[in-house]
Structure formats: structure tokens, C-alpha cells
Amino acid sequence: QVQLVESGGGLVQAGGSLRLSCVVSGRALSLYTMGWFRQAPEKERELVAASTWSAPATYYADSVKGRFTISKDNAKNTMYLQMNSLTSDDTALYYCAAKFRGSQDYQYRGQGTQVTVSS
């Protein structure tokens, strides 16, 4: 069982930055792939970034490449999403999720944190 709690969302002006945090609890976290998703009204859910817990392999959606960075602090069991150069298109509910290595679907997710970018 993995539990995830996000924080760090809020209201920011276009061009600004935010850093989201996801505190992860559970066993054998090194066996999981972590992802950051976002869900905006009337849009499909989008995986914006992902990373394995124990290795530096990362994935970024084309829509955020060069602007978002996923990182982690193993000592704090925390995953971060640094978001720079935000635009109104980045407005969404962001949540972190975890899937067991080799799985296609993410089995666990947090409640999410709202990011709103004003233009």
C-alpha cells in the first residue's frame, strides 16, 4: 500500500513558478515509478512527468519539456515537480501517482493540489 499527499498548489501569474511536493509513504518504494498527472476541466488527464524512485530515468510530456522538472528527496520520501514559465494552459488539478514497476497502470494516487495560472 502506498499513500501520497500533495501540496504546493495555488494561484500564480503567467510566467511565474510553483513547486509541488508529494510525500510518499509505503514499503519498498524503490520498486515504484512515480508520476505527476494533471486534469483540467473538459480535457483528458495528462501524465506530465514520471520518474523511477531509484534511478534517474525520467519522462516529460512535450507540453512541459524544458519548463517542468521532476525530482526527489529520498531522505524525505518526497517527490517534487518544479514548474516554471507557467501559462494558463497549465491550470489544472495536479496529483502524484505511483505504480509498481512493470505495471501499465498507476495503482495509487493522491487527492491532488490545484494550480491556477492567471493571464
Coordinates of C-alpha atoms in Angstrom, one line a residue:
Q1 CA 0.0 0.0 0.0
V2 CA 1.3 3.4 -1.0
Q3 CA -0.1 6.7 0.3
L4 CA 0.6 10.1 -1.4
V5 CA -0.1 13.6 -0.2
E6 CA 0.4 16.6 -2.4
S7 CA 0.9 20.2 -1.6
G8 CA 2.2 23.4 -3.1
G9 CA -0.5 24.4 -5.5
G10 CA -2.0 27.8 -5.7
L11 CA -2.6 30.9 -7.8
V12 CA 0.2 32.3 -9.8
Q13 CA 0.6 34.8 -12.6
A14 CA 1.6 33.7 -16.1
G15 CA 5.3 33.4 -16.3
G16 CA 5.6 32.5 -12.7
S17 CA 6.8 29.3 -10.9
L18 CA 5.5 26.8 -8.4
R19 CA 6.9 23.8 -6.8
L20 CA 4.6 20.9 -6.0
S21 CA 5.5 18.3 -3.3
C22 CA 4.3 14.8 -2.9
V23 CA 5.1 13.0 0.3
V24 CA 5.1 9.3 -0.2
S25 CA 4.7 6.6 2.4
G26 CA 4.8 2.8 2.0
R27 CA 7.1 -0.1 1.7
A28 CA 9.7 -0.9 -1.0
L29 CA 9.3 2.5 -2.7
S30 CA 12.3 1.8 -4.9
L31 CA 10.1 -0.7 -6.8
Y32 CA 7.7 2.0 -7.9
T33 CA 7.5 4.5 -10.7
M34 CA 6.2 7.9 -9.7
G35 CA 4.3 10.2 -11.9
W36 CA 2.7 13.6 -11.9
F37 CA -0.6 13.9 -13.6
R38 CA -2.9 16.9 -14.3
Q39 CA -6.6 17.1 -15.0
A40 CA -8.2 20.2 -16.4
P41 CA -11.9 20.7 -16.9
E42 CA -13.1 19.2 -20.3
K43 CA -9.6 18.0 -21.0
E44 CA -8.1 14.5 -20.8
R45 CA -5.9 13.5 -18.0
E46 CA -2.3 14.1 -18.9
L47 CA 0.9 12.5 -17.5
V48 CA 3.2 15.4 -17.4
A49 CA 6.3 13.8 -15.7
A50 CA 7.4 10.5 -14.3
S51 CA 10.5 9.1 -12.7
T52 CA 11.6 5.8 -11.1
W53 CA 12.3 6.1 -7.5
S54 CA 15.7 4.5 -7.5
A55 CA 17.1 5.5 -10.9
P56 CA 17.4 8.8 -12.8
A57 CA 15.2 7.8 -15.7
T58 CA 12.6 10.4 -16.3
Y59 CA 9.7 11.2 -18.7
Y60 CA 8.2 14.6 -19.6
A61 CA 5.2 15.4 -21.8
D62 CA 6.1 17.5 -24.8
S63 CA 3.8 20.2 -23.3
V64 CA 6.1 20.7 -20.3
K65 CA 9.6 19.8 -21.6
G66 CA 12.1 22.5 -20.7
R67 CA 9.7 24.1 -18.1
F68 CA 8.9 21.3 -15.6
T69 CA 11.4 19.3 -13.6
I70 CA 10.7 16.2 -11.5
S71 CA 13.0 15.4 -8.6
K72 CA 13.0 13.6 -5.4
D73 CA 14.5 13.6 -1.9
N74 CA 15.0 10.1 -0.8
A75 CA 15.6 11.0 2.8
K76 CA 12.2 12.8 3.0
N77 CA 10.4 10.3 0.8
T78 CA 9.2 13.3 -1.2
M79 CA 8.8 13.8 -4.9
Y80 CA 8.8 17.3 -6.4
L81 CA 7.6 19.0 -9.5
Q82 CA 9.2 22.3 -10.2
M83 CA 7.1 24.2 -12.7
N84 CA 8.5 27.3 -14.4
S85 CA 7.2 29.7 -17.1
L86 CA 3.7 28.8 -16.3
T87 CA 0.9 29.6 -18.7
S88 CA -2.9 29.5 -18.4
D89 CA -2.8 26.1 -20.2
D90 CA -1.1 24.7 -17.1
T91 CA -4.2 25.4 -15.0
A92 CA -5.3 22.1 -13.7
L93 CA -5.6 19.8 -10.7
Y94 CA -2.2 18.1 -10.3
Y95 CA -1.8 14.9 -8.5
C96 CA 1.0 12.4 -7.9
A97 CA 0.6 8.7 -8.5
A98 CA 2.6 5.5 -8.1
K99 CA 2.7 2.2 -10.0
F100 CA 4.6 -0.9 -9.3
R101 CA 7.5 -1.3 -11.7
G102 CA 6.4 -3.1 -14.8
S103 CA 2.7 -2.2 -14.3
Q104 CA 0.9 -0.4 -17.1
D105 CA -1.5 1.5 -14.8
Y106 CA -0.9 3.7 -11.8
Q107 CA -2.4 1.9 -8.8
Y108 CA -2.2 4.7 -6.2
R109 CA -2.8 8.4 -6.4
G110 CA -3.1 11.4 -4.1
Q111 CA -6.0 13.8 -3.7
G112 CA -4.3 16.5 -5.8
T113 CA -3.5 20.1 -5.5
Q114 CA -5.0 22.9 -7.6
V115 CA -2.8 25.1 -9.8
T116 CA -4.3 28.1 -11.3
V117 CA -2.4 30.4 -13.6
S118 CA -3.8 33.8 -14.3
S119 CA -3.1 35.6 -17.6

